[in-house]
Short mmCIF file of C-alpha atoms and ligand atoms in Angstrom, two decimals:
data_model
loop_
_atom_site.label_atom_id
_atom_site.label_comp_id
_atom_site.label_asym_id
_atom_site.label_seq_id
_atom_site.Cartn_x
_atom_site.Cartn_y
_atom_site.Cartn_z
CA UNK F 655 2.72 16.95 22.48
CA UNK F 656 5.42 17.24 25.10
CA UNK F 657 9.43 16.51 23.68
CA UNK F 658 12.47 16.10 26.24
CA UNK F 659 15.77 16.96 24.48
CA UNK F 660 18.22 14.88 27.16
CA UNK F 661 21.95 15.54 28.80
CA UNK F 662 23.02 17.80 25.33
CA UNK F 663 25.06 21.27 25.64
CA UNK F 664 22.43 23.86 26.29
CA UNK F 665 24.18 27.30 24.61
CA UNK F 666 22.73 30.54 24.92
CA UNK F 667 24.73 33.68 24.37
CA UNK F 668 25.31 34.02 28.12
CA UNK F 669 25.40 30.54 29.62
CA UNK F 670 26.85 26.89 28.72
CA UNK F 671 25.14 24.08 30.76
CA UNK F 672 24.41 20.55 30.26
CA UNK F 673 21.17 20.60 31.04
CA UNK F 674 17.29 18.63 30.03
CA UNK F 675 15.05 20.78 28.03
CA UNK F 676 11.46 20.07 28.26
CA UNK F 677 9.09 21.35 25.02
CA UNK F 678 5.37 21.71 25.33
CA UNK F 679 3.87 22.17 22.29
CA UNK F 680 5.43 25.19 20.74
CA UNK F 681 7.41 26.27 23.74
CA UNK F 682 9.73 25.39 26.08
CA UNK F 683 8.29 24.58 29.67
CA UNK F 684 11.55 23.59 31.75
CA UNK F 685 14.95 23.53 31.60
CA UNK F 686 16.82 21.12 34.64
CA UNK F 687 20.01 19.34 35.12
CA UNK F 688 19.95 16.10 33.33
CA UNK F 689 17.49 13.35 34.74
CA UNK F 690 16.39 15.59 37.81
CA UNK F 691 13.08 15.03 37.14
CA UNK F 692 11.01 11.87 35.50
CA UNK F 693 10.26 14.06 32.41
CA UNK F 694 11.18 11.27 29.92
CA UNK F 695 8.18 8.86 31.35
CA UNK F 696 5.91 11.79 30.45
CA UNK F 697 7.10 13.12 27.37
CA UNK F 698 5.81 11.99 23.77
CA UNK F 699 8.98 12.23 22.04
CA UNK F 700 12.89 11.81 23.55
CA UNK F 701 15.59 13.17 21.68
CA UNK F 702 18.97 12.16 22.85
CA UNK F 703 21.13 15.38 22.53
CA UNK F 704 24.22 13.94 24.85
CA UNK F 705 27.93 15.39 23.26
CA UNK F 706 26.35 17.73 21.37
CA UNK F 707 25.48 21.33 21.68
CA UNK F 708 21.58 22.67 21.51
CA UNK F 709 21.07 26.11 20.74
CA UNK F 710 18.58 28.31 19.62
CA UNK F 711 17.88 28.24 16.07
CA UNK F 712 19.66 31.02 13.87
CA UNK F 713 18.02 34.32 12.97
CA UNK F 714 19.01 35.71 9.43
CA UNK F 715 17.76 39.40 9.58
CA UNK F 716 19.01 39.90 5.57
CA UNK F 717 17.49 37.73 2.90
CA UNK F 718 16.52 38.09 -0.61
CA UNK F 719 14.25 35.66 -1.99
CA UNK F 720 12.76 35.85 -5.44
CA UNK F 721 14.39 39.54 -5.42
CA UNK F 722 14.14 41.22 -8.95
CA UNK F 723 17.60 42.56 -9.55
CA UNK F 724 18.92 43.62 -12.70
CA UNK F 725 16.22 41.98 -15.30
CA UNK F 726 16.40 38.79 -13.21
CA UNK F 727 15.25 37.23 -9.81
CA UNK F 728 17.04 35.37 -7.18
CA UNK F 729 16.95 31.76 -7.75
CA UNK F 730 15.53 30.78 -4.20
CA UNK F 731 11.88 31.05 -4.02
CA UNK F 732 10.81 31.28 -0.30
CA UNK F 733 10.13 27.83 -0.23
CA UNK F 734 14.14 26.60 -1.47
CA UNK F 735 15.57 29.59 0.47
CA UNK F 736 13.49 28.52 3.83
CA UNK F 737 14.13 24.75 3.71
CA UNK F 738 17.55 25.67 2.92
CA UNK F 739 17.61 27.92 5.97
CA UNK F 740 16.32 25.16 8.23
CA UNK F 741 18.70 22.71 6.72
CA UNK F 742 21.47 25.29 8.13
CA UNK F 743 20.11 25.24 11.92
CA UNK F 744 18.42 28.91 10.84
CA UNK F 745 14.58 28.88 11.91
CA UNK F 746 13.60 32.79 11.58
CA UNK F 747 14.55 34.61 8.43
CA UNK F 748 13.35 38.49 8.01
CA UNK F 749 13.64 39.52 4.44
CA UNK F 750 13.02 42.42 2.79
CA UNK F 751 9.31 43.56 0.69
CA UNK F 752 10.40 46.07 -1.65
CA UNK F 753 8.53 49.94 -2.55
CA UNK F 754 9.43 50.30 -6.09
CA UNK F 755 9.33 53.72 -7.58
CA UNK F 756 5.59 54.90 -8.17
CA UNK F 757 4.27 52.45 -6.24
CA UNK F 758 3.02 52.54 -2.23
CA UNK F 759 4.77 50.79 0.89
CA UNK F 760 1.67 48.97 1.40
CA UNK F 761 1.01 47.54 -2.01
CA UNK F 762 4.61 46.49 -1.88
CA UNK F 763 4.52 45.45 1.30
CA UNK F 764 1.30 43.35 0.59
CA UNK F 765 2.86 41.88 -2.72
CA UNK F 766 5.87 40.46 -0.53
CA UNK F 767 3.59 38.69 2.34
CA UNK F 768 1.43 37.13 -0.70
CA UNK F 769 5.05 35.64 -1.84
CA UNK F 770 5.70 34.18 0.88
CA UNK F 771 2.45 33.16 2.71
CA UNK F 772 2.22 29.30 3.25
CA UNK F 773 5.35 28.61 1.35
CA UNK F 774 8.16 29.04 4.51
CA UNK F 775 9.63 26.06 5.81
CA UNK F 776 10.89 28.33 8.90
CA UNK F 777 9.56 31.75 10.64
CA UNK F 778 9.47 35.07 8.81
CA UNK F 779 8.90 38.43 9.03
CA UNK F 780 9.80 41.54 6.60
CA UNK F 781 12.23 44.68 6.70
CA UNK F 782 10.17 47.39 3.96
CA UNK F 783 12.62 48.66 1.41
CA UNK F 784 11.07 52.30 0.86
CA UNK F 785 12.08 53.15 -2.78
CA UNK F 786 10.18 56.03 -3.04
CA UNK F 787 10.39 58.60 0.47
CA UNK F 788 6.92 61.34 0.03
CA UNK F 789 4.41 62.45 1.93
CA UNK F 790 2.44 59.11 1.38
CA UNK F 791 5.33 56.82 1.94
CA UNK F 792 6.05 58.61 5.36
CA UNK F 793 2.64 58.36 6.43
CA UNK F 794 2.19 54.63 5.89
CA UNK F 795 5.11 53.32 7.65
CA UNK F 796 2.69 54.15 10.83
CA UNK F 797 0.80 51.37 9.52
CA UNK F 798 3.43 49.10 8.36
CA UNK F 799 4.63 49.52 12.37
CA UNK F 800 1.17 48.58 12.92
CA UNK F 801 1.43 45.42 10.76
CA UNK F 802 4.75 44.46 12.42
CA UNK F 803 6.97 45.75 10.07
CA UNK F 804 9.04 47.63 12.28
CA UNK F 805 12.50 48.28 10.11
CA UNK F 806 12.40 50.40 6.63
CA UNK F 807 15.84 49.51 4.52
CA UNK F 808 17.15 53.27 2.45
CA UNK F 809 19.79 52.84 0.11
CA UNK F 810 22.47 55.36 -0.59
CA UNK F 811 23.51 53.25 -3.64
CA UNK F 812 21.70 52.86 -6.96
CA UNK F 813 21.01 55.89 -8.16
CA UNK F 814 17.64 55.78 -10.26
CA UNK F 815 16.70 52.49 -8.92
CA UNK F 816 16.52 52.48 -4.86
CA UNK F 817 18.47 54.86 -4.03
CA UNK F 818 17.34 58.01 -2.03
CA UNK F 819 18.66 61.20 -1.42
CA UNK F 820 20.15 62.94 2.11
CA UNK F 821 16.69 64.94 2.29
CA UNK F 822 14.34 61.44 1.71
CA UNK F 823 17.05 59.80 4.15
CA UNK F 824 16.56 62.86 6.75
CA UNK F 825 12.32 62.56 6.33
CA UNK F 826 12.39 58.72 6.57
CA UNK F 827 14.71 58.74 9.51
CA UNK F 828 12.67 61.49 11.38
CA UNK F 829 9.76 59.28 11.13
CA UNK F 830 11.22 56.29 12.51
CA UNK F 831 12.18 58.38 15.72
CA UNK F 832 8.67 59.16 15.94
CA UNK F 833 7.62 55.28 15.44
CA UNK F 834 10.51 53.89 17.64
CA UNK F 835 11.20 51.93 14.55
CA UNK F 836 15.41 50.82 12.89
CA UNK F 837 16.01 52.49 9.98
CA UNK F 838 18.28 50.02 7.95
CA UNK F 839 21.33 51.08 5.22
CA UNK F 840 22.98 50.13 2.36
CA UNK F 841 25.67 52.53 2.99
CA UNK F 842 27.85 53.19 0.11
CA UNK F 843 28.05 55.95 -2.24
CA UNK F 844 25.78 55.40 -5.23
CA UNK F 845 26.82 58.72 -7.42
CA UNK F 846 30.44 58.21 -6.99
CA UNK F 847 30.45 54.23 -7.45
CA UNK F 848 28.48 55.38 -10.64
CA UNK F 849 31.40 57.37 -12.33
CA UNK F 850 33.82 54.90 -11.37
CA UNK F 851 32.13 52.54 -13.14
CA UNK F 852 31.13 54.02 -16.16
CA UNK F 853 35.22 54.86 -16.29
CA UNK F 854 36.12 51.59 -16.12
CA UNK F 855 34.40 50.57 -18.69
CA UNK F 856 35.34 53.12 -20.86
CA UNK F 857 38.88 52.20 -20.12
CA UNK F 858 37.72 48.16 -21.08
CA UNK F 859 37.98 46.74 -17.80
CA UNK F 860 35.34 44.63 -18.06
CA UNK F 861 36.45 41.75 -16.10
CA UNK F 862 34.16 40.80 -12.54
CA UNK F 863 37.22 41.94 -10.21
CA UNK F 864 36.44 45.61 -11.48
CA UNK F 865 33.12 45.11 -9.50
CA UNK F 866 35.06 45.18 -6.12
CA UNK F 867 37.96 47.90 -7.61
CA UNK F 868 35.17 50.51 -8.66
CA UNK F 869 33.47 50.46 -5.52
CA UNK F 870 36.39 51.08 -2.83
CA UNK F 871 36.39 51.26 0.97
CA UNK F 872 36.14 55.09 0.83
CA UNK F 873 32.59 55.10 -0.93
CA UNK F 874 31.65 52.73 1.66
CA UNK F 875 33.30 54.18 4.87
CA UNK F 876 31.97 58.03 3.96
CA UNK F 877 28.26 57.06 3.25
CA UNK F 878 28.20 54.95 6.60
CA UNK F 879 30.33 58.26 8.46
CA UNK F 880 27.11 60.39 6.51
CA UNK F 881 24.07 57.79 7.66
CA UNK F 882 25.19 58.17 11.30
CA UNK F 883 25.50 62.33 11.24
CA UNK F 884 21.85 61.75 9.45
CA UNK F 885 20.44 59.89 12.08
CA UNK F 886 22.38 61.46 15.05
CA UNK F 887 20.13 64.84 13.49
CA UNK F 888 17.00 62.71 13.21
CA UNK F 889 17.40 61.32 17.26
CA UNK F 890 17.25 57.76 14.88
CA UNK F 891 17.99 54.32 15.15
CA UNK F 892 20.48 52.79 12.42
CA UNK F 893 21.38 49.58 11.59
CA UNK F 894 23.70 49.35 8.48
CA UNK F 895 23.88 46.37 6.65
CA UNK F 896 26.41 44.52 4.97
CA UNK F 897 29.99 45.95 6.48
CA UNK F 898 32.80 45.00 4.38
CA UNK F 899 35.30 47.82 5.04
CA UNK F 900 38.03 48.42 8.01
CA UNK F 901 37.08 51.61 7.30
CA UNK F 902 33.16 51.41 7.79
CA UNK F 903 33.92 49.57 10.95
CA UNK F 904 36.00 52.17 12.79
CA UNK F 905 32.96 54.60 11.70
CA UNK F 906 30.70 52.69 13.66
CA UNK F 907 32.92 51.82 16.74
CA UNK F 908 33.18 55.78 17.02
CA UNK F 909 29.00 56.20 16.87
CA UNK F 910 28.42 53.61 19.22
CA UNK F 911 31.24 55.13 21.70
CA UNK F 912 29.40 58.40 21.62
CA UNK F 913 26.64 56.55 22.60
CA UNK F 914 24.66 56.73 19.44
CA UNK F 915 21.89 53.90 19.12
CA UNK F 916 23.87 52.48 15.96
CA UNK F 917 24.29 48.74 14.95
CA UNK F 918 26.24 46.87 12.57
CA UNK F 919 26.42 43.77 10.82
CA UNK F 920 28.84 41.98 8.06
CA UNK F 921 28.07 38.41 6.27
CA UNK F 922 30.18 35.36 6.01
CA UNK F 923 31.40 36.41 2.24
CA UNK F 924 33.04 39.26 3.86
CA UNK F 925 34.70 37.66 6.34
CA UNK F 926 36.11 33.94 4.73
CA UNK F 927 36.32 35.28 0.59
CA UNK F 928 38.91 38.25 -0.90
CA UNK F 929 39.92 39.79 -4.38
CA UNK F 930 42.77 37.60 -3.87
CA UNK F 931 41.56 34.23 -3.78
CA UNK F 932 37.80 35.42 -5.13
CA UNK F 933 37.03 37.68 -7.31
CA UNK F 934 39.73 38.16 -9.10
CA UNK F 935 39.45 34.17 -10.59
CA UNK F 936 40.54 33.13 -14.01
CA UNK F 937 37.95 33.92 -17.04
CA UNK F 938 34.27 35.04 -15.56
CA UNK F 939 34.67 32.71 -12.52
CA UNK F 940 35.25 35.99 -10.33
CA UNK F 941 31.49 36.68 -11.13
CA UNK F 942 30.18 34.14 -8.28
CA UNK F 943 31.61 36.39 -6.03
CA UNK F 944 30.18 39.79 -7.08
CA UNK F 945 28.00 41.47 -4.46
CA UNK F 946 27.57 44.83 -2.84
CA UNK F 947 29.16 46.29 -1.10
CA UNK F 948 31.93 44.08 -2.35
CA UNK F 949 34.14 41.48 -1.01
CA UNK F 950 37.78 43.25 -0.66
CA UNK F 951 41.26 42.64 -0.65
CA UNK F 952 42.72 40.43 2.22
CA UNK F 953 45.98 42.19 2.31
CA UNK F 954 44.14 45.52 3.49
CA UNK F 955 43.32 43.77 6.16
CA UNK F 956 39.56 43.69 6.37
CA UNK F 957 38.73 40.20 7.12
CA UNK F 958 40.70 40.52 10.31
CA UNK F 959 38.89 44.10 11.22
CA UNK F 960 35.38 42.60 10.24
CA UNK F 961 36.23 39.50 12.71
CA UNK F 962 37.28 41.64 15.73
CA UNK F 963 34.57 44.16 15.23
CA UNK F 964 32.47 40.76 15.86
CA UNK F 965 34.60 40.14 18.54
CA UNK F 966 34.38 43.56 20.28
CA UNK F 967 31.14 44.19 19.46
CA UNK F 968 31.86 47.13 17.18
CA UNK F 969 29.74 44.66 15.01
CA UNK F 970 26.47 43.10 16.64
CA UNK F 971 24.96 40.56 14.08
CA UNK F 972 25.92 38.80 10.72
CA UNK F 973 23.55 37.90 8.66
CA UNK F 974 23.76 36.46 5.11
CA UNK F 975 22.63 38.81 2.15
CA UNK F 976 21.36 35.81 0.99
CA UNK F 977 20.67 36.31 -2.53
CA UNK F 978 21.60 33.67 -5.05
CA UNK F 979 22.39 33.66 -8.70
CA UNK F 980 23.18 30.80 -10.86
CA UNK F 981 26.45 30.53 -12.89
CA UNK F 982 24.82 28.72 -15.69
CA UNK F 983 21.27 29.23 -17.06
CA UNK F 984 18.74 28.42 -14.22
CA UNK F 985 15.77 26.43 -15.40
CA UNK F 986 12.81 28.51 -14.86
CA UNK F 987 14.50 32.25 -14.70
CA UNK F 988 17.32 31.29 -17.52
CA UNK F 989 20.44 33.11 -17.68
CA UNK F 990 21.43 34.88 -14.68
CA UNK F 991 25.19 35.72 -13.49
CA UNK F 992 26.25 35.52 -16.99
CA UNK F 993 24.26 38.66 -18.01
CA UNK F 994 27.46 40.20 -17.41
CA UNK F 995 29.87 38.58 -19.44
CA UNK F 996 31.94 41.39 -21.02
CA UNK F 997 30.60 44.02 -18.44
CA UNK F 998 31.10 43.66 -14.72
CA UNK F 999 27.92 46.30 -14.20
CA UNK F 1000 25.30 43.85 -15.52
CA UNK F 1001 26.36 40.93 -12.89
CA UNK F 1002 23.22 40.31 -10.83
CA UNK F 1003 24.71 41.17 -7.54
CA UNK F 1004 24.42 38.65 -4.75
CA UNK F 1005 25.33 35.12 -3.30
CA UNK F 1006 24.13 32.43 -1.45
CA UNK F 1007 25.01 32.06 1.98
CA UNK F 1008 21.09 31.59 4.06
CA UNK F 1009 22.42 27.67 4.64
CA UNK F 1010 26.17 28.20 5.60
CA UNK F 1011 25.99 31.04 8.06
CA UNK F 1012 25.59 29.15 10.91
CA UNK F 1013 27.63 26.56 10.69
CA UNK F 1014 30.50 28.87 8.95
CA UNK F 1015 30.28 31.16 12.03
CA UNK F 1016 31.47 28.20 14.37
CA UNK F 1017 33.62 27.21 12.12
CA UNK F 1018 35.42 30.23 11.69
CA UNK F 1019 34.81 31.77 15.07
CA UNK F 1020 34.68 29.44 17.76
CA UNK F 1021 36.49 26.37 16.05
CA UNK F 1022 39.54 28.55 15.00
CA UNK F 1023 39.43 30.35 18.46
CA UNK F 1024 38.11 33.98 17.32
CA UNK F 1025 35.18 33.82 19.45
CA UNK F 1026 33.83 32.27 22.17
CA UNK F 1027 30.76 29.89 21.68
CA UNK F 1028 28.36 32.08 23.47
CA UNK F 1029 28.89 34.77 21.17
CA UNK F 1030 28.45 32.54 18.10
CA UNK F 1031 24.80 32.09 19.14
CA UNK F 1032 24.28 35.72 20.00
CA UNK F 1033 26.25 36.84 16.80
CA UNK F 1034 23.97 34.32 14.74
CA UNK F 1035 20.59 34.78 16.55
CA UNK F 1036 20.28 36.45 19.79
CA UNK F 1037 21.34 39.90 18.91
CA UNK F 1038 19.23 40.22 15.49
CA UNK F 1039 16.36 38.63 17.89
CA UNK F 1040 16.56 41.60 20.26
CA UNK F 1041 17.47 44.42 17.72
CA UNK F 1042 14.50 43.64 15.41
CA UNK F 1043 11.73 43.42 18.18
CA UNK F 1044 11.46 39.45 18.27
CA UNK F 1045 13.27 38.90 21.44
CA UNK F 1046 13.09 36.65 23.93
CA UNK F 1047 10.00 34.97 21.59
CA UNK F 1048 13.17 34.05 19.27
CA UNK F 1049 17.03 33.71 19.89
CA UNK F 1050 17.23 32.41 23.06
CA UNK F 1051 16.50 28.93 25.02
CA UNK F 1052 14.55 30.10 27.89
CA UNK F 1053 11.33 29.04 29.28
CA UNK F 1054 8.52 30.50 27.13
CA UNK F 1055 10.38 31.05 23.99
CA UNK F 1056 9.49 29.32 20.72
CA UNK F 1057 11.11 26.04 20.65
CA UNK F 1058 13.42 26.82 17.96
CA UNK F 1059 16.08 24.67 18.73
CA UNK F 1060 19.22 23.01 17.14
CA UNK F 1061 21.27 20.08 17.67
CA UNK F 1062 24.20 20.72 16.84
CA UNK F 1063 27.03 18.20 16.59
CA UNK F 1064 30.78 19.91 17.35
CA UNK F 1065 32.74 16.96 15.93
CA UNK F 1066 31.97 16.32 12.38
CA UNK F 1067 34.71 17.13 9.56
CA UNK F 1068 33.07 17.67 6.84
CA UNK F 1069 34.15 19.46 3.03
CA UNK F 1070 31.27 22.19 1.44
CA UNK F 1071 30.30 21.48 -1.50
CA UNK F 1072 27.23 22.63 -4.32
CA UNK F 1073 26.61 18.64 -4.13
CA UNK F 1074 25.31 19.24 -0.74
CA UNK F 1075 23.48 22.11 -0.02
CA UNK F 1076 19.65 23.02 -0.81
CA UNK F 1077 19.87 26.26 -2.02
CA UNK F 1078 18.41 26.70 -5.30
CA UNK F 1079 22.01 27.74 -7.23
CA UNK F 1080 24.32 25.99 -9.13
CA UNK F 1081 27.59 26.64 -6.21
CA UNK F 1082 28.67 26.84 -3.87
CA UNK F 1083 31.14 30.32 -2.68
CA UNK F 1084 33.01 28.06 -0.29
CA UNK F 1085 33.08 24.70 -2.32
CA UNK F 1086 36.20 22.51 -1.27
CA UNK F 1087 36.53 24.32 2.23
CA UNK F 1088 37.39 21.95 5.30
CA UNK F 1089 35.01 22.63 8.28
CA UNK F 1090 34.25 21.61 11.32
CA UNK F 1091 30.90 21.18 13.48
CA UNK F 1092 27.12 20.03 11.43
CA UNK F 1093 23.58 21.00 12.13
CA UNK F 1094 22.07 17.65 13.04
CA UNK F 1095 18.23 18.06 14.08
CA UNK F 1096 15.83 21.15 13.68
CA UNK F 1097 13.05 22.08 15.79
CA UNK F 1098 11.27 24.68 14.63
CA UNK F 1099 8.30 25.97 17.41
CA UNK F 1100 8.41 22.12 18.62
CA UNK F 1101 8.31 20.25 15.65
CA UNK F 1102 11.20 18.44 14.36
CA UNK F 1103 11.65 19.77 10.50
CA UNK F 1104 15.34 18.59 10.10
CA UNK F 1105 16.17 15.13 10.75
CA UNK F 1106 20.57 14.70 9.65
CA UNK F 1107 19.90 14.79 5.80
CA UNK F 1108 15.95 14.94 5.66
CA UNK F 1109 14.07 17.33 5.58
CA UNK F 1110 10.63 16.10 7.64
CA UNK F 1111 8.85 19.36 8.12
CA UNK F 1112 5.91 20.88 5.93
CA UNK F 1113 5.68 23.83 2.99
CA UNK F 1114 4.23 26.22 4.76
CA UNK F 1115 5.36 25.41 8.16
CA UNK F 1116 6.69 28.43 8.52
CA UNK F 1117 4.68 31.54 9.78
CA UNK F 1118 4.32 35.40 9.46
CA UNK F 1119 6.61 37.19 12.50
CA UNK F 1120 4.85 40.39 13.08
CA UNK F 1121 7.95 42.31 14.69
CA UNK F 1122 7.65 44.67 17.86
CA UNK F 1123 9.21 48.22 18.15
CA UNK F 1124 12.86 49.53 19.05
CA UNK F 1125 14.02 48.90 22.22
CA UNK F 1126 17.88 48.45 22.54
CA UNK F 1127 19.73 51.47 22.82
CA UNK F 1128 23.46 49.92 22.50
ZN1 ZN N 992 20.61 42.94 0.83
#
């Protein structure tokens, strides 16, 4: 099955070229100047791509489907989160199997493929949460490395649940050295974030903006200033997830001009919502906006700090966080954000966001002149692709990568809206917003799966991504 994609925008995150893109089978073959050669009489399938860009298809290295969190689950399953992913131009999501306490990587590990095996409608692979750093744990991530599980996620927040200590963090990191394998962090800091909280309440601040004002930018910029002296010690790789604070930023910006191997990304939440406008909402509204670390205020400027530390590449990647919970009772899982009516600390924390990175990223960045359009793509695919050992099989248009490719159409206005997306939650964080530019067709590994408002691909299209070892330095 051969399919030209003709005269369109090719965009990679280095070049811009109108150009012919020939796809055999799953790959791409050939790339040419428009009508150089006779591909078209050949091919089995044309798609007319001419005033519009095609790019390679996003790759969200942060989701959480079907998570357990706080006597719930995330409302997408892997089969709404993935179809919503491809309906957003993403075709590779890595999300994250989870070690509980007690239990072994592997079991958890195993538990997490079984979820998702022959129910993705794009690419996967997994991160391993390790819950529970011992001698066992340490010895198995060998074999999750083996497996292609290449990145273990610590948390230095929620104590008793995930969180682990500075010893299990110094152990876990050591071992990835030895395993050229990313050690991933939820950097904030768990203990304090506890008292704060447990003040609050006291105090009857019970509201969902007290999420965001019990966790401040200090508890997020010292436990990302204490991952990097950790891994600096351990000769580790560190990726930390999530960045919301100014703060956190400039603590990475100074790692990575030592030279330290460290990596950063923020989501779209941090960078388009605030306590202002957000989270701070009349009644319990603020509550579709809790997540940690939390969205903060926009008058302490950290929007504008996330944005250039995209810009600048202080930050490498964003990713979504994805991890949705429904405002009113969801059928199956039943009531969900609204566990926390009356106390902030029993909000499932999390949002949607797998569907509107992509096209929020353009929006935001290259539509209201932030960034340029090449580092949209590598922002929103290439650089996860290459940090988390899938690159140049994903994030890129090149010949002999996966034919993962987007048409994307730069002139459609368009308002968000609940009404229109295919995640599996009841709204949307960015409903009402204005934006500019619309995923239009999907390929994912050749096949079209996205056709404007259909969805045309299979359950189960989607395959395991066994991921290779660490080999970017900066
Ligand atoms: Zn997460």
């Amino acid at each position: 099955m051969k399919t030209l994609i003709s005269g369109g925008t090719v965009v990679t995150a280095i070049d811009t070229v109108v150009a012919d893109v020939l796809i055999d089978g799953e790959v791409i073959v050939a790339l040419a100047a428009p009508g150089a050669h006779r591909w078209a009489d050949e091919a089995d399938q044309v798609i007319d791509a001419s005033g519009k860009y095609v790019v390679p298809g996003g790759v969200d290295p942060h989701t959480h489907m079907e998570l357990p969190f706080g006597g719930t689950y995330a409302s997408d399953t892997f089969e709404t989160g993935t179809r919503a992913a491809a309906f957003g131009g993403t075709t590779t999501i890595v999300d994250f199997a989870v070690q509980v306490k007690g239990e072994s990587l592997l079991d958890g590990f195993d538990v997490w493929m079984a979820k998702a095996k022959d129910n993705c409608a794009v690419d996967y692979g997994f991160h391993m949460i390790a819950g529970d750093i011992n001698e066992r744990s340490l010895s198995e991530m060998d074999v999750l490395v083996e497996r292609g599980c290449t990145s273990f996620k610590l948390f230095m927040a929620y104590p008793g649940v995930l969180y682990s200590d500075d010893g299990d963090i110094l152990r876990a990191m050591q071992k990835a050295a030895e395993t050229d394998s990313m050690i991933m962090m939820h950097a904030e800091n768990g203990m304090a974030i506890d008292v704060l909280r447990e003040q609050a309440i006291e105090r009857g601040e019970t509201d969902p903006v007290y999420h965001s004002l019990t966790r401040p930018p200090s508890t997020e910029s010292e436990a990302v200033h204490r991952a990097i002296v950790l891994a600096e010690l351990a000769g580790a790789h560190l990726y930390v997830v999530h960045m919301s604070a100014k703060e956190a930023v400039a603590e990475i910006a100074e790692a990575r001009d030592k030279g330290l191997p460290v990596f950063a990304e923020t989501c779209p939440q941090y960078l388009f919502l605030s306590v202002e406008d957000h989270v701070s909402a009349e009644g319990f509204e603020g509550a579709k906006y809790v997540c940690s670390t939390p969205i903060r205020k926009r008058e302490d400027g950290h929007q504008d700090a996330l944005w250039m530390g995209l810009a600048t590449n202080d930050l490498q990647v964003v990713s979504t966080d994805h991890c949705p919970f429904c405002m009113d009772d969801h059928p199956v899982l039943g009531t969900q954000k609204q566990l926390g009516v009356g106390d902030f600390t029993k909000i499932p924390n999390g949002l949607p966001g797998v569907e509107d990175r992509f096209q929020l990223i353009y929006h935001g960045g290259v539509v209201e002149g932030r960034i340029s359009l090449n580092r949209w793509i590598e922002l929103t695919s290439t650089a996860a692709a290459k940090i988390f050992g899938m690159y140049p099989k994903k994030g890129t248009i090149a010949v002999g990568s996966d034919a993962d490719i987007v048409i994307f159409d730069p002139a459609v206005e368009w308002t968000k809206s609940v009404s229109q997306h295919h995640m599996d939650v009841d709204y949307s964080p960015y409903e009402g917003k204005d934006v500019k530019g619309r995923v239009e067709t999907v390929l994912l590994r050749g096949n079209v799966i996205v056709n404007g408002d259909e969805y045309v691909g299979q359950i189960g299209d989607g395959q395991y991504l066994p991921r290779g070892r660490v080999t970017v330095h900066h």
